[in-house]
Coordinates of C-alpha atoms in Angstrom, one line a residue:
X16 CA 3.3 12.8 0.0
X17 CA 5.1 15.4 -1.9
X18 CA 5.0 19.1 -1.2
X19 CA 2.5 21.2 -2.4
X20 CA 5.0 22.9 -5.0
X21 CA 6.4 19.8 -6.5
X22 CA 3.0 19.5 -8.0
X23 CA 1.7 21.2 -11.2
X24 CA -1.3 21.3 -10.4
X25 CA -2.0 24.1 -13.7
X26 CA -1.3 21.0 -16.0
X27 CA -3.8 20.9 -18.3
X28 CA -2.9 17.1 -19.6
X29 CA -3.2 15.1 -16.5
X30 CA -3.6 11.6 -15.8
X31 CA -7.1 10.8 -16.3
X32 CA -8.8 8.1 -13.9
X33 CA -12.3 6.8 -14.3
X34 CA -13.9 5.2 -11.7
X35 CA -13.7 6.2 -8.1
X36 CA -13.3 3.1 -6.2
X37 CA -10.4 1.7 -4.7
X38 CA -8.5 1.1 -7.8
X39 CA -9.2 4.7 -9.1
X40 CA -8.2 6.4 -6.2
X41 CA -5.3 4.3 -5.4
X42 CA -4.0 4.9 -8.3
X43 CA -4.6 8.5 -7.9
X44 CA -2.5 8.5 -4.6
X45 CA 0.3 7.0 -5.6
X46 CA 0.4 9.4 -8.4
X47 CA 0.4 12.3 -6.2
X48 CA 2.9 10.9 -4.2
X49 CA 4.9 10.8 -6.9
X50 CA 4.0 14.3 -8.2
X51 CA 2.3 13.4 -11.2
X52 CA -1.7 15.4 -11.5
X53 CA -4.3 12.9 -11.7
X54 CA -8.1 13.8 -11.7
X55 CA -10.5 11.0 -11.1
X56 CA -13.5 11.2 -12.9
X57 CA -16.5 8.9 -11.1
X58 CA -20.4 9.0 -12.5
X59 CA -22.1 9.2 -9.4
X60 CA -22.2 11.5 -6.8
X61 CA -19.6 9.9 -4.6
X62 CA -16.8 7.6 -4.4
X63 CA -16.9 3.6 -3.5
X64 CA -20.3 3.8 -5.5
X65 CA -20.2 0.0 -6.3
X66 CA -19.9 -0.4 -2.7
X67 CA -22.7 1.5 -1.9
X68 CA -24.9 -1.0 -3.8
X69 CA -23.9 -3.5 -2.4
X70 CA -26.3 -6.1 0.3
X71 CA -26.3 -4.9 3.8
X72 CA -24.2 -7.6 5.3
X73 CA -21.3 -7.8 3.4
X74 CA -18.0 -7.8 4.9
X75 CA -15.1 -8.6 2.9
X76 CA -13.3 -12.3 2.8
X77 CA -9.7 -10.6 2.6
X78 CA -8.5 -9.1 6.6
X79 CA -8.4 -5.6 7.4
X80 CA -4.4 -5.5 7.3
X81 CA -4.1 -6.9 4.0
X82 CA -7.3 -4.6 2.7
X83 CA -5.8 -1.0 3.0
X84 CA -4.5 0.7 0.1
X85 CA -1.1 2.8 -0.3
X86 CA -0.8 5.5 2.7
X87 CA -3.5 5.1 4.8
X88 CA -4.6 2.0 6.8
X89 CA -7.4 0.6 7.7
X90 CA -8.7 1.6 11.5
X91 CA -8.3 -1.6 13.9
X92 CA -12.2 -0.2 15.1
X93 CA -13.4 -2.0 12.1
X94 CA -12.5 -5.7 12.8
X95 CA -10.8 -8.4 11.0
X96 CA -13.6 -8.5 8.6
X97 CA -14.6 -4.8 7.5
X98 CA -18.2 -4.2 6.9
X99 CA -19.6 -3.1 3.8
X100 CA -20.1 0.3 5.7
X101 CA -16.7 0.9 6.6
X102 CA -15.1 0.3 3.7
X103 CA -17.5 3.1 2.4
X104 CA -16.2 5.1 5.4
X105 CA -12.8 4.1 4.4
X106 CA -12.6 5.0 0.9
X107 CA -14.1 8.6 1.2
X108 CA -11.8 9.4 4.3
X109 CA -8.9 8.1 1.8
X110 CA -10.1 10.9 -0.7
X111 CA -9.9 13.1 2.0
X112 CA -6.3 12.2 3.5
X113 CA -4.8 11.9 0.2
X114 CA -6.2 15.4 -1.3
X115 CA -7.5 13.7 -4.7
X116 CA -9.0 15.7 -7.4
X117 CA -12.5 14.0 -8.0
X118 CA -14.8 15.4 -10.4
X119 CA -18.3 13.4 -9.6
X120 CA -20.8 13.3 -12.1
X121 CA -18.9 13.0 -15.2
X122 CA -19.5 9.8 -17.3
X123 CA -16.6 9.0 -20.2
X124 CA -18.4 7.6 -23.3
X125 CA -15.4 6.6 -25.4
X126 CA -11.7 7.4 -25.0
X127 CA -9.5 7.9 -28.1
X128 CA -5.6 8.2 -29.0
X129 CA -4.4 12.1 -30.3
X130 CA -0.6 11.8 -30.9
X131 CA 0.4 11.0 -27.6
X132 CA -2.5 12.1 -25.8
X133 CA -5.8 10.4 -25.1
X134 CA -8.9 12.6 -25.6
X135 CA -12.1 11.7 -23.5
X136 CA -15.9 12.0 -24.5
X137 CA -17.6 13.1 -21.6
X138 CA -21.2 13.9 -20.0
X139 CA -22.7 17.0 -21.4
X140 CA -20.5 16.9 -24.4
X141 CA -17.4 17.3 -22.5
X142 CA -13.9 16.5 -24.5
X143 CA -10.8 16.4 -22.0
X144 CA -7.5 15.9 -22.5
X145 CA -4.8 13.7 -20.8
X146 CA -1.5 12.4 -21.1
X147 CA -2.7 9.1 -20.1
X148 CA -6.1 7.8 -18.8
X149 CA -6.0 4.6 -16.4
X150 CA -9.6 2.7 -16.6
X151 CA -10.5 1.6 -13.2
X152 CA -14.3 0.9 -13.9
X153 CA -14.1 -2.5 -12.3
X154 CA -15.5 -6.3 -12.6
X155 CA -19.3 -5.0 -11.3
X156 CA -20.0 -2.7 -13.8
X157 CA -23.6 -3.2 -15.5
X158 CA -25.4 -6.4 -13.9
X159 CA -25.8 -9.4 -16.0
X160 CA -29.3 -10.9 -16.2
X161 CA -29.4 -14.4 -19.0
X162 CA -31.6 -14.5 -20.8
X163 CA -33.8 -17.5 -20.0
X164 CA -36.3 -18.1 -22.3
X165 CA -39.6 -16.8 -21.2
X166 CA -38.1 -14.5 -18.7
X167 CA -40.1 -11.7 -20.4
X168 CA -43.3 -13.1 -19.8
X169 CA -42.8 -14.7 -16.0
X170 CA -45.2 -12.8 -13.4
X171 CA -43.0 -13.7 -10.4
X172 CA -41.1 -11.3 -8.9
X173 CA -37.5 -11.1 -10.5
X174 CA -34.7 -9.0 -9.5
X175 CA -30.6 -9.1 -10.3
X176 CA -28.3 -9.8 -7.0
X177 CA -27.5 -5.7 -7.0
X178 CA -31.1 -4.8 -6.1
X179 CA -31.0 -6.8 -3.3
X180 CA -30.5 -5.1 0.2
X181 CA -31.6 -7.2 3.0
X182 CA -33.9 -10.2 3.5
X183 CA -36.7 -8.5 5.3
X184 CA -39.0 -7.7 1.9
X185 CA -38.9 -11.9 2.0
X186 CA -39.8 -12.8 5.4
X187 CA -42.1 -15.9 5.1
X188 CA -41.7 -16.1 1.2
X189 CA -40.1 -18.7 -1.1
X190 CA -36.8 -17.5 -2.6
X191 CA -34.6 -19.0 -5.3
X192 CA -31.7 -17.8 -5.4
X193 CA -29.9 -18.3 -8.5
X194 CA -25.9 -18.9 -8.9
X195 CA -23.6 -20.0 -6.5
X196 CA -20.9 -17.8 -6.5
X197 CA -19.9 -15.5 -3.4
X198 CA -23.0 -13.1 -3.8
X199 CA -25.3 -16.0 -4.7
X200 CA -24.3 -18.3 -1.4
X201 CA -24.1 -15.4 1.3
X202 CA -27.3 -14.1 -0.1
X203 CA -28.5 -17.1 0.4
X204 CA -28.0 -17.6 4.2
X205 CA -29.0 -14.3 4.8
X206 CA -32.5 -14.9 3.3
X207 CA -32.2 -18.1 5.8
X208 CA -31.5 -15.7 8.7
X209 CA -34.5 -13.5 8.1
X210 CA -37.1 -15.0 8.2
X211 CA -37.6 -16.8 5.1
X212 CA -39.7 -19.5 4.5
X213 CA -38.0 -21.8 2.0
X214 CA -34.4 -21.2 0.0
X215 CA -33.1 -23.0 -2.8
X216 CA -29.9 -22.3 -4.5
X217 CA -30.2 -23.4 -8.5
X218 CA -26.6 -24.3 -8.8
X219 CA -24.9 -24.9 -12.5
X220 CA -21.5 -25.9 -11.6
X221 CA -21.0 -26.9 -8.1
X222 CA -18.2 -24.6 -6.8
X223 CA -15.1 -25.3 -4.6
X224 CA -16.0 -23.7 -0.9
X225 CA -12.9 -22.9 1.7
X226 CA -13.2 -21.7 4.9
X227 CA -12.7 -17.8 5.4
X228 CA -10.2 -18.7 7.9
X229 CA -9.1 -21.8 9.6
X230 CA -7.3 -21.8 13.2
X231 CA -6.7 -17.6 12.7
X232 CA -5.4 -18.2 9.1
X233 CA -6.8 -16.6 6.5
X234 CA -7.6 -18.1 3.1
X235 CA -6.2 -15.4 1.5
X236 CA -3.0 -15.7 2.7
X237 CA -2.7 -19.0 1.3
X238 CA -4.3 -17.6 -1.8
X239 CA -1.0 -15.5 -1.8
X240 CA 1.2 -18.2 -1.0
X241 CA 0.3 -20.4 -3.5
X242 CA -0.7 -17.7 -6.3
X243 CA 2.9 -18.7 -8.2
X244 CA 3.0 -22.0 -7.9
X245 CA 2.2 -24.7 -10.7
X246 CA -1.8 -25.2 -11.2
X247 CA -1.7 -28.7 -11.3
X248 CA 0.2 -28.4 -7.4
X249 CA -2.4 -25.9 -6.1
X250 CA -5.5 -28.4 -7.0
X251 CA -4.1 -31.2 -5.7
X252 CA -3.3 -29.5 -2.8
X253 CA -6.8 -27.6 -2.8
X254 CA -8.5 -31.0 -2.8
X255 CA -6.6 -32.5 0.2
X256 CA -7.4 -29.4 1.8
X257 CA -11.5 -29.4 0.8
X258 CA -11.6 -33.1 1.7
X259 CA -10.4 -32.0 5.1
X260 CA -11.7 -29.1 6.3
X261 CA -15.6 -29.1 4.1
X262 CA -17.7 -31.8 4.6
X263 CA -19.2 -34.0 1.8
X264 CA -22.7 -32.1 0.8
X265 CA -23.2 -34.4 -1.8
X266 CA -26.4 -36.2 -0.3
X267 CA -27.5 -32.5 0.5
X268 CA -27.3 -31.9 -3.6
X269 CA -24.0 -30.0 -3.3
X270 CA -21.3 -32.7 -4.6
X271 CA -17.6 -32.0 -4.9
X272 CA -16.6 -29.9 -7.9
X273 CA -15.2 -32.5 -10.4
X274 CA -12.3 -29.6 -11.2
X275 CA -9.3 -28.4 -9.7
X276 CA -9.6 -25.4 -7.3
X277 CA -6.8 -23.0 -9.7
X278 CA -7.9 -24.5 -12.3
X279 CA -11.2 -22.7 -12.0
X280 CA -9.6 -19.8 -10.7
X281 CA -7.8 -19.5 -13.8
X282 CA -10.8 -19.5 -15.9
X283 CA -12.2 -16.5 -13.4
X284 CA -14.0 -18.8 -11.1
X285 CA -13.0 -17.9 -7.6
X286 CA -13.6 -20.5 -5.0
X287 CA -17.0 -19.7 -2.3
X288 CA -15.7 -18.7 1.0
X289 CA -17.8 -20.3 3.7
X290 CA -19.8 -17.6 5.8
X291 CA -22.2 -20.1 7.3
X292 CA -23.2 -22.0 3.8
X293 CA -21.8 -25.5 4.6
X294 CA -24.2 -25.1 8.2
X295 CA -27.1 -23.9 5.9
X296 CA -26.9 -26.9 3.6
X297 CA -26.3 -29.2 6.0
X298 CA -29.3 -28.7 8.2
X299 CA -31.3 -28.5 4.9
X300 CA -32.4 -24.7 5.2
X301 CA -30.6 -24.2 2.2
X302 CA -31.3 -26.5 -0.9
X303 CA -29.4 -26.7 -3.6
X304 CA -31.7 -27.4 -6.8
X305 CA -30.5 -27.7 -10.3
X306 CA -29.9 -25.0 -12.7
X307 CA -33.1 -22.8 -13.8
X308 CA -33.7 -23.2 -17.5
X309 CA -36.5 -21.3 -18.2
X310 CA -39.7 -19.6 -17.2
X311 CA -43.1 -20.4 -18.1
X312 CA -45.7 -17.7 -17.0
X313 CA -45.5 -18.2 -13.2
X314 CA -43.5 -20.8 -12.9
X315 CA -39.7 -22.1 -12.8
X316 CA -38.4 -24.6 -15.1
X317 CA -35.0 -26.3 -13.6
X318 CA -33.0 -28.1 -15.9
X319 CA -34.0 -31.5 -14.3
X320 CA -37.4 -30.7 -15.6
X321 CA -38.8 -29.9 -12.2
X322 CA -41.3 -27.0 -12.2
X323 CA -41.1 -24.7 -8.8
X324 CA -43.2 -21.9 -7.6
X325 CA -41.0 -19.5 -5.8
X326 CA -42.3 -15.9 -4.6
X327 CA -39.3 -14.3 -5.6
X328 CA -35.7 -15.3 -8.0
X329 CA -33.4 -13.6 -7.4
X330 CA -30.2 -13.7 -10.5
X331 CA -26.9 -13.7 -8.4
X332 CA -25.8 -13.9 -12.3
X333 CA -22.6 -12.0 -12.0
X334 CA -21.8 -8.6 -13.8
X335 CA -20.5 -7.1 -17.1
X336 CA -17.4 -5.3 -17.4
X337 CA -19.1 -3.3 -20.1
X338 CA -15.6 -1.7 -21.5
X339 CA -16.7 -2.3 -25.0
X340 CA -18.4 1.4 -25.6
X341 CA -15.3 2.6 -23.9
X342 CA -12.5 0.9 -25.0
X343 CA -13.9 -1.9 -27.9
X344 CA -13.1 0.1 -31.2
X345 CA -8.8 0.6 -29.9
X346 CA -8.7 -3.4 -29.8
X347 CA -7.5 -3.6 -26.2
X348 CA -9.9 -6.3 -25.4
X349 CA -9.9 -10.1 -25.5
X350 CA -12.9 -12.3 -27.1
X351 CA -14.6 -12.1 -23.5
X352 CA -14.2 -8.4 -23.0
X353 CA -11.5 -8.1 -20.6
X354 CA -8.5 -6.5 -21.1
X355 CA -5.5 -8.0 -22.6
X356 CA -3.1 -5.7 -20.4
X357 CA -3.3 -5.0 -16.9
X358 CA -2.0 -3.0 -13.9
X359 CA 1.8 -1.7 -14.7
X360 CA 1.8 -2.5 -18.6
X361 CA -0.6 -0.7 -21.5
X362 CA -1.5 -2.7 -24.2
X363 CA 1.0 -2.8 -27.0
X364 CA -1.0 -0.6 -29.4
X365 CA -2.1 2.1 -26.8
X366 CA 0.5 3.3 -24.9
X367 CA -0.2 5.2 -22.4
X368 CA -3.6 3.1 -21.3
X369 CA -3.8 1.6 -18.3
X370 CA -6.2 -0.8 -16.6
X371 CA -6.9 -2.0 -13.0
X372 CA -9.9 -3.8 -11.0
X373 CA -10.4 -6.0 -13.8
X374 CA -9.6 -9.5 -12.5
X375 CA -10.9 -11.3 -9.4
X376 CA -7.2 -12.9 -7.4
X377 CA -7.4 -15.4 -4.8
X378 CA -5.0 -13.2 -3.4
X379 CA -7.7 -10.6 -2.6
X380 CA -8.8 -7.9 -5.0
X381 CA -8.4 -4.6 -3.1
X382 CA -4.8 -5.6 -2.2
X383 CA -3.7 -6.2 -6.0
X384 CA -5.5 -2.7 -7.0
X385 CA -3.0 -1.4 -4.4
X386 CA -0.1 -3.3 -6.0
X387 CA -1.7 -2.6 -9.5
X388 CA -1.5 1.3 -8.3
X389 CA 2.1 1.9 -7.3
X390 CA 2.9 0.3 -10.5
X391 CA 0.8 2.1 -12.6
X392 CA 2.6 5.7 -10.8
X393 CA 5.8 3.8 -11.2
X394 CA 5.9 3.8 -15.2
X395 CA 3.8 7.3 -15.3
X396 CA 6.2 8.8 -13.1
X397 CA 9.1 7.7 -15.2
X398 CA 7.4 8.8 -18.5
X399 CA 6.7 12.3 -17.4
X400 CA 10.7 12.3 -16.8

């Protein structure tokens, strides 16, 4: 970290981060190592708020060692897999270590270029200034809900994947739980574990599963290994692999995906890492139904036809990046709303504007944020020269 008097802290045109998660105040750290001013400017109250929404018993699929970002590890108290809790405990101690200027409360509306500035519409009316403004807002932004016709009228209980905490409001009650991603399947099993009294996962497009780790090693190393390798080598691998390791669910309703593995990851798909889902479906405490089409006063239409009666469906429908209001008008974003630039480079016709947190690796998401955040101080750094 540099001394205190290599930093101008009096600049009144500093970097400009929104969002205080990882990727916002890793990027914040490795510009004050580098002496550049960064402020981070986060809506809520605190930092890691995404985190803080988050289902009780989450722990993260990437290890502790390749989970820290720049300057300050993760303890070794926390385990291989770190709890939702202390990554919390992480992130604000990281704040603290690292000194980072955090304004909480302040939400930006809309950024704009001025010459070679950016100028930021803030909460209450606020209009700052910055040399450069890095968006690190992330993937789970505003939580995506379809909508299925009839879903206004249904008089079941229906809530989005971020409401949900823990399983004990559905002890003894019939859950479907919708989409079969990450959220969806661990969900899932943790409805199984508390008590529930039936589970059905209404599954679109059956997903690849991998183990979290297979004799000590990890799936996301391999997810680094292979991350530069030809597509069509990685899913022929990949299915070698799933035939090996992941038992044939087909007769369970859970056949094996009919596309390659990085294939799907490529089109932002990443793969379901087992945390007791293969065991769940296989001993039939988890069911795996067909999509959900519709809704039709109390009941659930799947598109089968079959007409089910759950207590409670709850959407594990993924989330919006929601960077239109912020960044839509300067033409920075592709036809599915993510960022045509990322990390180290700005987009050709906004210098100067940064992004990071936006994509989903198999190489594991908090570890490219801290690669995305040295790069990021890198070219700022060299700017300011």
């Amino acid at each position: 970290m540099p001394d205190e008097k290599d930093i101008d802290r009096t600049n009144d045109r500093p970097v400009y981060i929104i969002g205080g998660g990882p990727g916002g105040l890793a990027t914040a750290a490795a510009l004050r190592e580098r002496g550049v001013r960064a402020v981070v400017l986060e809506k809520s109250a605190s930092v890691g708020a995404s985190w803080r929404r988050h289902y009780d018993r989450l722990h993260l699929h990437t290890t502790r060692k390749l989970s820290g970002l720049p300057g300050l590890t993760m303890p070794r108290s926390f385990g291989r897999w770190v709890s939702r809790d202390d990554v919390i405990r992480y992130l604000e101690k990281y704040a603290e270590f690292h000194e980072l200027e955090i304004v909480t409360g302040v939400e930006v509306s809309r950024i704009d270029p001025s010459g070679s500035d950016w100028v930021l519409q803030a909460t209450g009316g606020r209009e700052l200034t910055g040399r450069a403004v890095v968006v690190a807002t992330g993937c789970n932004h505003t939580p995506q809900l379809p909508d299925w016709p009839g879903r206004e009228s249904y008089t079941g209980e229906l809530l989005h994947a971020g409401a949900y905490r823990n399983p004990a409001p559905y002890a003894g009650k019939d859950v479907l739980v919708v989409g079969v991603g990450n959220t969806g399947a661990e969900i899932a099993v943790d409805l199984v574990e508390g008590g529930a009294a039936r589970v059905r996962l209404a599954v679109r497009t059956t997903p690849h599963i991998v183990r979290r780790s297979t004799a000590g090693w990890p799936a996301q190393r391999t997810g680094i290994l292979v991350r530069r390798l030809p597509v069509r080598l990685v899913d022929r691998a990949g299915d070698v692999i799933g035939r090996i390791s992941v038992p044939d669910l087909t007769d369970r309703g859970l056949p094996r995906p009919d596309t390659g593995l990085y294939s799907r990851v490529k089109e932002g798909a990443i793969p379901v890492q087992d945390v007791g889902l293969i065991d769940a479906v296989r001993s039939g405490t988890v069911e795996p139904v067909a999509a959900l089409d519709s809704f039709d006063a109390g009941k659930v239409i799947l598109a089968d036809g079959t007409r089910i009666t759950p207590d409670t469906v709850i959407a594990a429908t993924g989330y919006r990046r929601a960077l239109e209001g912020l960044v839509g008008h300067l033409g920075v974003l592709d036809d599915r709303g993510r960022p045509t630039a990322h990390g180290g480079r700005s987009p050709a016709q906004a210098p100067g504007l940064y992004f990071t947190g936006f994509t989903n690796p198999i190489s594991g998401t908090i570890r490219e944020l801290a690669i995305d955040a040295r790069k990021i101080a890198k070219k700022l750094a060299a700017s300011a020269n």
